[in-house]
Amino acid sequence: MSEVRAALLIAAEAHLARRAWSAVRMGEVAASAGVSRQTLYNEFGSKEGLARALARQAADGYLAGIERTLARPAADPRERLRAAADWTVAAARPGTLLRSLLTGCWGDPLPAPRPARTTATAPAQRRAELPLPGPGDLLAAARDRAVAVLNESAPPRTDPRELARECECVLRLALSRIVAPPVAEGAGVGRRRGKVTGPSPRAGGR
């Protein structure tokens, strides 16, 4: 990502944190980033293009955060998965793009990107114009990354399919907590689950 594009996204995020997306002005975003309005349009094409780029960045940031959390040293892989689930809940706080991406619920305060109508030439623009992942797609991507990381330290007889199911289950529990937070905040999401990694009980005789 170019320095200009990164600066514009940072500026747009700062404005979005203070006001609804409908009140964010392209000229103000450009001024905050220290570039011209034309440079902003050259980079994103339109306000809609900027919205798509912000949402894409939020999705990428979520998946990167899942990997970082799972990569932290821990004696038990279960603890890392629990930490990733709890981190998901914390990151998807109300009013964030990540929350809208994970739930599919958009409102006036946040940009709800529509499909791109034009074909960009720059690689970063082309990627930003790709369809955004839906809640199920984003959850599946997070599950796959969790499986890839945890499988490296899982016991030898761990069934990859069981591991994938457990990862998805814990992440879906995190999503349910985002959509309908518990009345009393207790232990983290993952602690509502028991064993999340290890040999499959059905693999004993294999």
PDB file of C-alpha atoms in Angstrom:
ATOM      1  CA  MET A   1       0.000   0.000   0.000  1.00  0.00           C
ATOM      2  CA  SER A   2       1.339   3.438  -0.915  1.00  0.00           C
ATOM      3  CA  GLU A   3       2.023   6.013   1.780  1.00  0.00           C
ATOM      4  CA  VAL A   4      -0.613   8.307   0.282  1.00  0.00           C
ATOM      5  CA  ARG A   5      -3.280   5.615   0.328  1.00  0.00           C
ATOM      6  CA  ALA A   6      -2.397   4.650   3.904  1.00  0.00           C
ATOM      7  CA  ALA A   7      -2.539   8.288   5.036  1.00  0.00           C
ATOM      8  CA  LEU A   8      -5.939   8.768   3.406  1.00  0.00           C
ATOM      9  CA  LEU A   9      -7.360   5.672   5.080  1.00  0.00           C
ATOM     10  CA  ILE A  10      -6.059   6.834   8.462  1.00  0.00           C
ATOM     11  CA  ALA A  11      -7.618  10.256   7.910  1.00  0.00           C
ATOM     12  CA  ALA A  12     -10.933   8.713   6.832  1.00  0.00           C
ATOM     13  CA  GLU A  13     -10.992   6.490   9.915  1.00  0.00           C
ATOM     14  CA  ALA A  14     -10.380   9.508  12.145  1.00  0.00           C
ATOM     15  CA  HIS A  15     -13.292  11.413  10.596  1.00  0.00           C
ATOM     16  CA  LEU A  16     -15.548   8.352  10.783  1.00  0.00           C
ATOM     17  CA  ALA A  17     -14.785   8.031  14.494  1.00  0.00           C
ATOM     18  CA  ARG A  18     -16.189  11.531  15.065  1.00  0.00           C
ATOM     19  CA  ARG A  19     -19.242  11.588  12.813  1.00  0.00           C
ATOM     20  CA  ALA A  20     -21.598   9.510  10.713  1.00  0.00           C
ATOM     21  CA  TRP A  21     -20.357   8.444   7.297  1.00  0.00           C
ATOM     22  CA  SER A  22     -22.974  10.603   5.575  1.00  0.00           C
ATOM     23  CA  ALA A  23     -21.410  13.656   7.245  1.00  0.00           C
ATOM     24  CA  VAL A  24     -17.833  12.805   6.262  1.00  0.00           C
ATOM     25  CA  ARG A  25     -16.615  15.081   3.467  1.00  0.00           C
ATOM     26  CA  MET A  26     -14.012  14.010   0.936  1.00  0.00           C
ATOM     27  CA  GLY A  27     -12.373  17.430   0.968  1.00  0.00           C
ATOM     28  CA  GLU A  28     -11.901  17.256   4.732  1.00  0.00           C
ATOM     29  CA  VAL A  29     -10.403  13.769   4.503  1.00  0.00           C
ATOM     30  CA  ALA A  30      -7.957  14.941   1.843  1.00  0.00           C
ATOM     31  CA  ALA A  31      -6.986  18.002   3.877  1.00  0.00           C
ATOM     32  CA  SER A  32      -6.378  15.881   6.980  1.00  0.00           C
ATOM     33  CA  ALA A  33      -4.073  13.617   4.966  1.00  0.00           C
ATOM     34  CA  GLY A  34      -2.230  16.604   3.515  1.00  0.00           C
ATOM     35  CA  VAL A  35      -3.153  15.885  -0.112  1.00  0.00           C
ATOM     36  CA  SER A  36      -5.453  17.427  -2.665  1.00  0.00           C
ATOM     37  CA  ARG A  37      -9.062  16.396  -3.153  1.00  0.00           C
ATOM     38  CA  GLN A  38      -8.130  15.255  -6.668  1.00  0.00           C
ATOM     39  CA  THR A  39      -5.464  12.939  -5.238  1.00  0.00           C
ATOM     40  CA  LEU A  40      -8.098  11.369  -3.007  1.00  0.00           C
ATOM     41  CA  TYR A  41     -10.393  10.764  -5.983  1.00  0.00           C
ATOM     42  CA  ASN A  42      -7.500   9.448  -8.051  1.00  0.00           C
ATOM     43  CA  GLU A  43      -6.766   6.916  -5.320  1.00  0.00           C
ATOM     44  CA  PHE A  44     -10.297   5.701  -4.533  1.00  0.00           C
ATOM     45  CA  GLY A  45     -12.446   6.926  -7.407  1.00  0.00           C
ATOM     46  CA  SER A  46     -15.327   8.084  -5.229  1.00  0.00           C
ATOM     47  CA  LYS A  47     -16.599   8.224  -1.677  1.00  0.00           C
ATOM     48  CA  GLU A  48     -18.057   4.783  -2.299  1.00  0.00           C
ATOM     49  CA  GLY A  49     -14.602   3.551  -3.270  1.00  0.00           C
ATOM     50  CA  LEU A  50     -13.197   4.958  -0.044  1.00  0.00           C
ATOM     51  CA  ALA A  51     -15.933   3.146   1.891  1.00  0.00           C
ATOM     52  CA  ARG A  52     -15.040  -0.140   0.226  1.00  0.00           C
ATOM     53  CA  ALA A  53     -11.363   0.370   1.018  1.00  0.00           C
ATOM     54  CA  LEU A  54     -12.151   1.078   4.678  1.00  0.00           C
ATOM     55  CA  ALA A  55     -14.293  -2.040   4.940  1.00  0.00           C
ATOM     56  CA  ARG A  56     -11.681  -4.153   3.172  1.00  0.00           C
ATOM     57  CA  GLN A  57      -9.019  -2.852   5.548  1.00  0.00           C
ATOM     58  CA  ALA A  58     -11.212  -3.740   8.539  1.00  0.00           C
ATOM     59  CA  ALA A  59     -11.686  -7.293   7.240  1.00  0.00           C
ATOM     60  CA  ASP A  60      -7.969  -7.738   6.577  1.00  0.00           C
ATOM     61  CA  GLY A  61      -7.126  -6.288   9.976  1.00  0.00           C
ATOM     62  CA  TYR A  62      -9.468  -8.731  11.687  1.00  0.00           C
ATOM     63  CA  LEU A  63      -7.894 -11.768  10.043  1.00  0.00           C
ATOM     64  CA  ALA A  64      -4.401 -10.476  10.824  1.00  0.00           C
ATOM     65  CA  GLY A  65      -5.456  -9.930  14.433  1.00  0.00           C
ATOM     66  CA  ILE A  66      -6.728 -13.500  14.684  1.00  0.00           C
ATOM     67  CA  GLU A  67      -3.349 -14.769  13.493  1.00  0.00           C
ATOM     68  CA  ARG A  68      -1.439 -12.525  15.920  1.00  0.00           C
ATOM     69  CA  THR A  69      -3.548 -13.662  18.867  1.00  0.00           C
ATOM     70  CA  LEU A  70      -3.201 -17.336  18.004  1.00  0.00           C
ATOM     71  CA  ALA A  71       0.554 -16.981  17.496  1.00  0.00           C
ATOM     72  CA  ARG A  72       1.157 -15.847  21.066  1.00  0.00           C
ATOM     73  CA  PRO A  73       2.990 -18.429  23.177  1.00  0.00           C
ATOM     74  CA  ALA A  74       0.667 -20.572  25.271  1.00  0.00           C
ATOM     75  CA  ALA A  75       1.023 -24.027  26.740  1.00  0.00           C
ATOM     76  CA  ASP A  76      -2.468 -25.039  25.674  1.00  0.00           C
ATOM     77  CA  PRO A  77      -3.761 -24.389  22.131  1.00  0.00           C
ATOM     78  CA  ARG A  78      -7.208 -24.084  23.685  1.00  0.00           C
ATOM     79  CA  GLU A  79      -6.115 -20.964  25.516  1.00  0.00           C
ATOM     80  CA  ARG A  80      -5.020 -19.375  22.264  1.00  0.00           C
ATOM     81  CA  LEU A  81      -8.350 -20.141  20.620  1.00  0.00           C
ATOM     82  CA  ARG A  82     -10.188 -18.741  23.616  1.00  0.00           C
ATOM     83  CA  ALA A  83      -8.047 -15.624  23.427  1.00  0.00           C
ATOM     84  CA  ALA A  84      -8.856 -15.241  19.726  1.00  0.00           C
ATOM     85  CA  ALA A  85     -12.567 -15.516  20.460  1.00  0.00           C
ATOM     86  CA  ASP A  86     -12.373 -12.964  23.271  1.00  0.00           C
ATOM     87  CA  TRP A  87     -10.304 -10.667  21.064  1.00  0.00           C
ATOM     88  CA  THR A  88     -12.989 -10.918  18.374  1.00  0.00           C
ATOM     89  CA  VAL A  89     -15.659  -9.748  20.819  1.00  0.00           C
ATOM     90  CA  ALA A  90     -13.490  -6.872  22.030  1.00  0.00           C
ATOM     91  CA  ALA A  91     -12.508  -5.765  18.517  1.00  0.00           C
ATOM     92  CA  ALA A  92     -16.086  -5.828  17.214  1.00  0.00           C
ATOM     93  CA  ARG A  93     -17.287  -3.214  19.677  1.00  0.00           C
ATOM     94  CA  PRO A  94     -20.392  -1.164  18.792  1.00  0.00           C
ATOM     95  CA  GLY A  95     -19.874   1.414  16.061  1.00  0.00           C
ATOM     96  CA  THR A  96     -16.995  -0.355  14.322  1.00  0.00           C
ATOM     97  CA  LEU A  97     -16.752  -1.515  10.736  1.00  0.00           C
ATOM     98  CA  LEU A  98     -15.714  -4.955  11.960  1.00  0.00           C
ATOM     99  CA  ARG A  99     -18.968  -5.339  13.864  1.00  0.00           C
ATOM    100  CA  SER A 100     -20.936  -4.549  10.708  1.00  0.00           C
ATOM    101  CA  LEU A 101     -18.823  -6.949   8.652  1.00  0.00           C
ATOM    102  CA  LEU A 102     -19.351  -9.781  11.143  1.00  0.00           C
ATOM    103  CA  THR A 103     -23.075  -9.197  11.635  1.00  0.00           C
ATOM    104  CA  GLY A 104     -24.136  -7.795   8.267  1.00  0.00           C
ATOM    105  CA  CYS A 105     -25.893  -4.922  10.058  1.00  0.00           C
ATOM    106  CA  TRP A 106     -25.116  -1.510   8.605  1.00  0.00           C
ATOM    107  CA  GLY A 107     -26.540   1.891   9.462  1.00  0.00           C
ATOM    108  CA  ASP A 108     -26.105   5.569   8.717  1.00  0.00           C
ATOM    109  CA  PRO A 109     -23.102   6.006  11.044  1.00  0.00           C
ATOM    110  CA  LEU A 110     -21.069   3.522   8.983  1.00  0.00           C
ATOM    111  CA  PRO A 111     -20.506   3.157   5.249  1.00  0.00           C
ATOM    112  CA  ALA A 112     -22.375   0.235   3.684  1.00  0.00           C
ATOM    113  CA  PRO A 113     -20.298  -0.326   0.531  1.00  0.00           C
ATOM    114  CA  ARG A 114     -22.116  -1.220  -2.670  1.00  0.00           C
ATOM    115  CA  PRO A 115     -20.556  -3.299  -5.460  1.00  0.00           C
ATOM    116  CA  ALA A 116     -18.038  -1.394  -7.553  1.00  0.00           C
ATOM    117  CA  ARG A 117     -19.240  -0.127 -10.926  1.00  0.00           C
ATOM    118  CA  THR A 118     -15.876   0.628 -12.471  1.00  0.00           C
ATOM    119  CA  THR A 119     -12.700  -1.318 -13.144  1.00  0.00           C
ATOM    120  CA  ALA A 120      -9.636   0.191 -11.498  1.00  0.00           C
ATOM    121  CA  THR A 121      -6.136  -0.146 -12.884  1.00  0.00           C
ATOM    122  CA  ALA A 122      -4.007  -0.016  -9.718  1.00  0.00           C
ATOM    123  CA  PRO A 123      -3.683  -3.355  -7.839  1.00  0.00           C
ATOM    124  CA  ALA A 124      -4.797  -1.856  -4.515  1.00  0.00           C
ATOM    125  CA  GLN A 125      -7.853  -0.313  -6.151  1.00  0.00           C
ATOM    126  CA  ARG A 126      -8.714  -3.535  -7.961  1.00  0.00           C
ATOM    127  CA  ARG A 127      -8.613  -5.464  -4.702  1.00  0.00           C
ATOM    128  CA  ALA A 128     -10.706  -2.851  -2.900  1.00  0.00           C
ATOM    129  CA  GLU A 129     -13.382  -3.210  -5.586  1.00  0.00           C
ATOM    130  CA  LEU A 130     -13.722  -6.961  -5.128  1.00  0.00           C
ATOM    131  CA  PRO A 131     -16.920  -8.048  -3.342  1.00  0.00           C
ATOM    132  CA  LEU A 132     -16.550  -7.734   0.412  1.00  0.00           C
ATOM    133  CA  PRO A 133     -16.792 -10.936   2.461  1.00  0.00           C
ATOM    134  CA  GLY A 134     -20.163 -11.568   4.047  1.00  0.00           C
ATOM    135  CA  PRO A 135     -20.390 -12.531   7.737  1.00  0.00           C
ATOM    136  CA  GLY A 136     -20.200 -16.242   6.897  1.00  0.00           C
ATOM    137  CA  ASP A 137     -17.253 -15.738   4.558  1.00  0.00           C
ATOM    138  CA  LEU A 138     -15.311 -13.715   7.115  1.00  0.00           C
ATOM    139  CA  LEU A 139     -16.008 -16.239   9.859  1.00  0.00           C
ATOM    140  CA  ALA A 140     -14.897 -19.084   7.579  1.00  0.00           C
ATOM    141  CA  ALA A 141     -11.674 -17.242   6.752  1.00  0.00           C
ATOM    142  CA  ALA A 142     -11.006 -16.713  10.464  1.00  0.00           C
ATOM    143  CA  ARG A 143     -11.703 -20.398  11.116  1.00  0.00           C
ATOM    144  CA  ASP A 144      -9.295 -21.479   8.385  1.00  0.00           C
ATOM    145  CA  ARG A 145      -6.535 -19.263   9.767  1.00  0.00           C
ATOM    146  CA  ALA A 146      -7.159 -20.598  13.263  1.00  0.00           C
ATOM    147  CA  VAL A 147      -6.931 -24.179  12.019  1.00  0.00           C
ATOM    148  CA  ALA A 148      -3.711 -23.457  10.126  1.00  0.00           C
ATOM    149  CA  VAL A 149      -2.026 -21.954  13.193  1.00  0.00           C
ATOM    150  CA  LEU A 150      -3.320 -24.417  15.795  1.00  0.00           C
ATOM    151  CA  ASN A 151      -2.665 -27.466  13.653  1.00  0.00           C
ATOM    152  CA  GLU A 152       1.070 -26.757  13.895  1.00  0.00           C
ATOM    153  CA  SER A 153       1.057 -27.472  17.640  1.00  0.00           C
ATOM    154  CA  ALA A 154      -1.866 -29.897  17.882  1.00  0.00           C
ATOM    155  CA  PRO A 155      -1.311 -33.463  19.140  1.00  0.00           C
ATOM    156  CA  PRO A 156      -0.288 -35.914  16.385  1.00  0.00           C
ATOM    157  CA  ARG A 157      -3.629 -37.719  16.258  1.00  0.00           C
ATOM    158  CA  THR A 158      -5.750 -34.581  16.045  1.00  0.00           C
ATOM    159  CA  ASP A 159      -8.443 -34.893  13.394  1.00  0.00           C
ATOM    160  CA  PRO A 160      -8.224 -31.751  11.190  1.00  0.00           C
ATOM    161  CA  ARG A 161     -11.961 -31.885  10.566  1.00  0.00           C
ATOM    162  CA  GLU A 162     -12.700 -31.973  14.278  1.00  0.00           C
ATOM    163  CA  LEU A 163     -10.286 -29.105  14.829  1.00  0.00           C
ATOM    164  CA  ALA A 164     -12.032 -27.071  12.129  1.00  0.00           C
ATOM    165  CA  ARG A 165     -15.434 -27.750  13.686  1.00  0.00           C
ATOM    166  CA  GLU A 166     -14.219 -26.733  17.126  1.00  0.00           C
ATOM    167  CA  CYS A 167     -12.619 -23.548  15.807  1.00  0.00           C
ATOM    168  CA  GLU A 168     -15.794 -22.582  13.979  1.00  0.00           C
ATOM    169  CA  CYS A 169     -17.927 -23.365  17.012  1.00  0.00           C
ATOM    170  CA  VAL A 170     -15.881 -21.136  19.309  1.00  0.00           C
ATOM    171  CA  LEU A 171     -15.836 -18.300  16.767  1.00  0.00           C
ATOM    172  CA  ARG A 172     -19.591 -18.602  16.305  1.00  0.00           C
ATOM    173  CA  LEU A 173     -20.002 -18.360  20.055  1.00  0.00           C
ATOM    174  CA  ALA A 174     -18.000 -15.151  19.877  1.00  0.00           C
ATOM    175  CA  LEU A 175     -20.293 -13.880  17.127  1.00  0.00           C
ATOM    176  CA  SER A 176     -23.387 -14.720  19.187  1.00  0.00           C
ATOM    177  CA  ARG A 177     -21.948 -12.710  22.055  1.00  0.00           C
ATOM    178  CA  ILE A 178     -21.420  -9.774  19.702  1.00  0.00           C
ATOM    179  CA  VAL A 179     -25.011  -9.938  18.444  1.00  0.00           C
ATOM    180  CA  ALA A 180     -26.606 -10.615  21.841  1.00  0.00           C
ATOM    181  CA  PRO A 181     -24.209  -9.754  24.690  1.00  0.00           C
ATOM    182  CA  PRO A 182     -24.812 -11.688  27.926  1.00  0.00           C
ATOM    183  CA  VAL A 183     -26.552  -9.774  30.693  1.00  0.00           C
ATOM    184  CA  ALA A 184     -23.771 -10.555  33.144  1.00  0.00           C
ATOM    185  CA  GLU A 185     -20.241 -10.395  31.792  1.00  0.00           C
ATOM    186  CA  GLY A 186     -18.396 -13.452  33.077  1.00  0.00           C
ATOM    187  CA  ALA A 187     -15.618 -15.574  31.707  1.00  0.00           C
ATOM    188  CA  GLY A 188     -14.369 -15.271  28.164  1.00  0.00           C
ATOM    189  CA  VAL A 189     -16.125 -16.774  25.202  1.00  0.00           C
ATOM    190  CA  GLY A 190     -13.875 -19.775  24.813  1.00  0.00           C
ATOM    191  CA  ARG A 191     -14.432 -20.901  28.392  1.00  0.00           C
ATOM    192  CA  ARG A 192     -17.980 -21.762  27.498  1.00  0.00           C
ATOM    193  CA  ARG A 193     -16.504 -24.581  25.489  1.00  0.00           C
ATOM    194  CA  GLY A 194     -14.694 -27.610  26.798  1.00  0.00           C
ATOM    195  CA  LYS A 195     -12.041 -29.364  24.814  1.00  0.00           C
ATOM    196  CA  VAL A 196     -11.335 -27.560  21.551  1.00  0.00           C
ATOM    197  CA  THR A 197      -8.234 -29.345  20.316  1.00  0.00           C
ATOM    198  CA  GLY A 198      -6.789 -32.791  20.712  1.00  0.00           C
ATOM    199  CA  PRO A 199      -7.276 -36.297  19.382  1.00  0.00           C
ATOM    200  CA  SER A 200     -10.746 -37.085  18.143  1.00  0.00           C
ATOM    201  CA  PRO A 201     -12.495 -39.648  20.380  1.00  0.00           C
ATOM    202  CA  ARG A 202     -13.488 -41.446  17.204  1.00  0.00           C
ATOM    203  CA  ALA A 203      -9.854 -41.740  16.138  1.00  0.00           C
ATOM    204  CA  GLY A 204      -8.877 -44.030  18.994  1.00  0.00           C
ATOM    205  CA  GLY A 205      -8.846 -47.197  16.939  1.00  0.00           C
ATOM    206  CA  ARG A 206      -7.336 -45.717  13.786  1.00  0.00           C
TER     207      ARG A 206
END
